[in-house]
Amino acid sequence: MRNTWEEQPVERTLPWMTSATRKEVLGLYRRIFKLAKNWHALSGQSEDSNKEKQYILDEAKTLFKRNKSVTDVEIVKQCIEECNARIEIGLHYGIPYPRPVHLPPMGLTRKHSQALKTQEKLRKHAKHMYLKSHDEV
């Protein structure tokens, strides 16, 4: 007689994750590692290239581990979009680090003003889509 756990196939994906989503996430992870393997710094120095390669690998591992328990389909899609955006921006500019956020002119209010909520709102709108993962940093 067989045990019930032997009869059921092992489900490697989470119930909410479709096979297409899983393939897309794993494909992004592989793409990042290939990108890091072939990365060359703009300065042409091997020290800089090695530092940037290590940054790419560390950043990918950190963000993928942080988001591995995300179950909301919309948040997973946002993470995938952010990952694609960061890859494309890094390739375009040749810099793996996130580009800085610039506030609109007159975006800062006086320290003791009652408009601090407005300032927070402006900062939130000024944050680029590819920097959502740095909210906690």
PDB file of C-alpha atoms in Angstrom, residues 16-134:
ATOM      1  CA  TRP A  16      -0.405  31.402  -6.858  1.00  0.00           C
ATOM      2  CA  MET A  17       2.569  31.418  -9.214  1.00  0.00           C
ATOM      3  CA  THR A  18       1.844  30.383 -12.770  1.00  0.00           C
ATOM      4  CA  SER A  19       4.448  28.471 -14.706  1.00  0.00           C
ATOM      5  CA  ALA A  20       4.896  31.454 -17.027  1.00  0.00           C
ATOM      6  CA  THR A  21       5.584  33.772 -14.093  1.00  0.00           C
ATOM      7  CA  ARG A  22       7.982  31.289 -12.559  1.00  0.00           C
ATOM      8  CA  LYS A  23       9.855  30.942 -15.867  1.00  0.00           C
ATOM      9  CA  GLU A  24      10.005  34.713 -16.236  1.00  0.00           C
ATOM     10  CA  VAL A  25      11.419  35.221 -12.725  1.00  0.00           C
ATOM     11  CA  LEU A  26      13.984  32.458 -13.140  1.00  0.00           C
ATOM     12  CA  GLY A  27      14.890  33.823 -16.568  1.00  0.00           C
ATOM     13  CA  LEU A  28      15.506  37.258 -15.066  1.00  0.00           C
ATOM     14  CA  TYR A  29      17.670  35.725 -12.357  1.00  0.00           C
ATOM     15  CA  ARG A  30      19.747  33.874 -14.965  1.00  0.00           C
ATOM     16  CA  ARG A  31      19.961  36.990 -17.134  1.00  0.00           C
ATOM     17  CA  ILE A  32      21.331  39.016 -14.222  1.00  0.00           C
ATOM     18  CA  PHE A  33      24.008  36.428 -13.494  1.00  0.00           C
ATOM     19  CA  LYS A  34      25.030  36.293 -17.173  1.00  0.00           C
ATOM     20  CA  LEU A  35      25.108  40.087 -17.237  1.00  0.00           C
ATOM     21  CA  ALA A  36      27.340  40.166 -14.152  1.00  0.00           C
ATOM     22  CA  LYS A  37      29.659  37.554 -15.633  1.00  0.00           C
ATOM     23  CA  ASN A  38      30.230  39.639 -18.770  1.00  0.00           C
ATOM     24  CA  TRP A  39      30.141  43.092 -17.097  1.00  0.00           C
ATOM     25  CA  HIS A  40      32.931  45.559 -17.847  1.00  0.00           C
ATOM     26  CA  ALA A  41      33.240  48.888 -16.042  1.00  0.00           C
ATOM     27  CA  LEU A  42      33.322  52.068 -18.103  1.00  0.00           C
ATOM     28  CA  SER A  43      36.693  52.958 -16.593  1.00  0.00           C
ATOM     29  CA  GLY A  44      38.212  49.840 -18.135  1.00  0.00           C
ATOM     30  CA  GLN A  45      39.960  48.877 -14.899  1.00  0.00           C
ATOM     31  CA  SER A  46      39.562  45.312 -13.717  1.00  0.00           C
ATOM     32  CA  GLU A  47      39.205  46.449 -10.079  1.00  0.00           C
ATOM     33  CA  ASP A  48      36.173  48.553 -10.961  1.00  0.00           C
ATOM     34  CA  SER A  49      34.726  45.762 -13.079  1.00  0.00           C
ATOM     35  CA  ASN A  50      35.068  43.288 -10.221  1.00  0.00           C
ATOM     36  CA  LYS A  51      33.429  45.692  -7.741  1.00  0.00           C
ATOM     37  CA  GLU A  52      30.535  46.330 -10.101  1.00  0.00           C
ATOM     38  CA  LYS A  53      30.117  42.612 -10.840  1.00  0.00           C
ATOM     39  CA  GLN A  54      29.985  41.896  -7.126  1.00  0.00           C
ATOM     40  CA  TYR A  55      27.470  44.709  -6.599  1.00  0.00           C
ATOM     41  CA  ILE A  56      25.213  43.282  -9.325  1.00  0.00           C
ATOM     42  CA  LEU A  57      25.344  39.797  -7.794  1.00  0.00           C
ATOM     43  CA  ASP A  58      24.813  40.995  -4.212  1.00  0.00           C
ATOM     44  CA  GLU A  59      21.942  43.284  -5.211  1.00  0.00           C
ATOM     45  CA  ALA A  60      20.215  40.514  -7.174  1.00  0.00           C
ATOM     46  CA  LYS A  61      20.566  37.981  -4.370  1.00  0.00           C
ATOM     47  CA  THR A  62      19.327  40.446  -1.771  1.00  0.00           C
ATOM     48  CA  LEU A  63      16.281  41.570  -3.739  1.00  0.00           C
ATOM     49  CA  PHE A  64      15.281  38.096  -4.900  1.00  0.00           C
ATOM     50  CA  LYS A  65      15.565  36.739  -1.353  1.00  0.00           C
ATOM     51  CA  ARG A  66      13.614  39.689   0.044  1.00  0.00           C
ATOM     52  CA  ASN A  67      10.799  39.183  -2.461  1.00  0.00           C
ATOM     53  CA  LYS A  68      10.653  35.393  -2.541  1.00  0.00           C
ATOM     54  CA  SER A  69       7.643  35.307  -0.207  1.00  0.00           C
ATOM     55  CA  VAL A  70       5.611  37.859  -2.180  1.00  0.00           C
ATOM     56  CA  THR A  71       2.285  36.290  -3.094  1.00  0.00           C
ATOM     57  CA  ASP A  72       0.337  39.178  -4.604  1.00  0.00           C
ATOM     58  CA  VAL A  73       0.330  38.824  -8.395  1.00  0.00           C
ATOM     59  CA  GLU A  74       0.372  42.600  -8.953  1.00  0.00           C
ATOM     60  CA  ILE A  75       3.402  43.069  -6.700  1.00  0.00           C
ATOM     61  CA  VAL A  76       5.205  40.235  -8.494  1.00  0.00           C
ATOM     62  CA  LYS A  77       4.505  41.983 -11.823  1.00  0.00           C
ATOM     63  CA  GLN A  78       5.835  45.268 -10.395  1.00  0.00           C
ATOM     64  CA  CYS A  79       8.999  43.510  -9.208  1.00  0.00           C
ATOM     65  CA  ILE A  80       9.485  41.989 -12.666  1.00  0.00           C
ATOM     66  CA  GLU A  81       8.993  45.399 -14.304  1.00  0.00           C
ATOM     67  CA  GLU A  82      11.454  46.981 -11.878  1.00  0.00           C
ATOM     68  CA  CYS A  83      14.017  44.275 -12.579  1.00  0.00           C
ATOM     69  CA  ASN A  84      13.689  44.723 -16.341  1.00  0.00           C
ATOM     70  CA  ALA A  85      13.946  48.505 -15.993  1.00  0.00           C
ATOM     71  CA  ARG A  86      17.070  48.299 -13.843  1.00  0.00           C
ATOM     72  CA  ILE A  87      18.708  45.889 -16.298  1.00  0.00           C
ATOM     73  CA  GLU A  88      17.944  48.105 -19.292  1.00  0.00           C
ATOM     74  CA  ILE A  89      19.039  51.305 -17.535  1.00  0.00           C
ATOM     75  CA  GLY A  90      22.242  49.640 -16.342  1.00  0.00           C
ATOM     76  CA  LEU A  91      23.033  48.432 -19.847  1.00  0.00           C
ATOM     77  CA  HIS A  92      22.169  51.779 -21.413  1.00  0.00           C
ATOM     78  CA  TYR A  93      24.274  53.928 -19.088  1.00  0.00           C
ATOM     79  CA  GLY A  94      26.915  51.301 -18.323  1.00  0.00           C
ATOM     80  CA  ILE A  95      26.392  51.839 -14.599  1.00  0.00           C
ATOM     81  CA  PRO A  96      24.910  49.097 -12.390  1.00  0.00           C
ATOM     82  CA  TYR A  97      24.060  51.479  -9.551  1.00  0.00           C
ATOM     83  CA  PRO A  98      20.638  53.146  -9.295  1.00  0.00           C
ATOM     84  CA  ARG A  99      20.455  56.626 -10.716  1.00  0.00           C
ATOM     85  CA  PRO A 100      19.596  59.377  -8.196  1.00  0.00           C
ATOM     86  CA  VAL A 101      16.116  60.774  -7.705  1.00  0.00           C
ATOM     87  CA  HIS A 102      15.670  64.476  -8.337  1.00  0.00           C
ATOM     88  CA  LEU A 103      12.859  66.391  -6.716  1.00  0.00           C
ATOM     89  CA  PRO A 104      10.895  68.908  -8.752  1.00  0.00           C
ATOM     90  CA  PRO A 105      11.755  72.600  -8.220  1.00  0.00           C
ATOM     91  CA  MET A 106      10.198  74.049  -5.070  1.00  0.00           C
ATOM     92  CA  GLY A 107       9.571  70.501  -3.882  1.00  0.00           C
ATOM     93  CA  LEU A 108      10.953  71.097  -0.409  1.00  0.00           C
ATOM     94  CA  THR A 109       9.010  72.962   2.231  1.00  0.00           C
ATOM     95  CA  ARG A 110      10.207  74.735   5.321  1.00  0.00           C
ATOM     96  CA  LYS A 111      11.032  72.482   8.256  1.00  0.00           C
ATOM     97  CA  HIS A 112       8.291  73.745  10.581  1.00  0.00           C
ATOM     98  CA  SER A 113       5.684  74.101   7.887  1.00  0.00           C
ATOM     99  CA  GLN A 114       2.372  72.302   7.901  1.00  0.00           C
ATOM    100  CA  ALA A 115       3.028  71.156   4.342  1.00  0.00           C
ATOM    101  CA  LEU A 116       5.242  68.214   5.323  1.00  0.00           C
ATOM    102  CA  LYS A 117       2.604  65.866   3.926  1.00  0.00           C
ATOM    103  CA  THR A 118       2.908  67.653   0.595  1.00  0.00           C
ATOM    104  CA  GLN A 119       6.669  67.243   0.717  1.00  0.00           C
ATOM    105  CA  GLU A 120       6.331  63.512   1.397  1.00  0.00           C
ATOM    106  CA  LYS A 121       3.864  63.215  -1.475  1.00  0.00           C
ATOM    107  CA  LEU A 122       6.266  65.001  -3.850  1.00  0.00           C
ATOM    108  CA  ARG A 123       9.113  62.717  -2.798  1.00  0.00           C
ATOM    109  CA  LYS A 124       6.943  59.677  -3.398  1.00  0.00           C
ATOM    110  CA  HIS A 125       5.952  60.850  -6.892  1.00  0.00           C
ATOM    111  CA  ALA A 126       9.542  61.758  -7.732  1.00  0.00           C
ATOM    112  CA  LYS A 127      10.759  58.219  -7.014  1.00  0.00           C
ATOM    113  CA  HIS A 128      11.317  56.271 -10.203  1.00  0.00           C
ATOM    114  CA  MET A 129       9.711  52.887 -10.782  1.00  0.00           C
ATOM    115  CA  TYR A 130      13.081  51.160 -10.808  1.00  0.00           C
ATOM    116  CA  LEU A 131      13.886  52.381  -7.288  1.00  0.00           C
ATOM    117  CA  LYS A 132      10.886  50.912  -5.443  1.00  0.00           C
ATOM    118  CA  SER A 133      13.100  48.204  -3.956  1.00  0.00           C
ATOM    119  CA  HIS A 134      15.185  50.858  -2.198  1.00  0.00           C
TER     120      HIS A 134
END
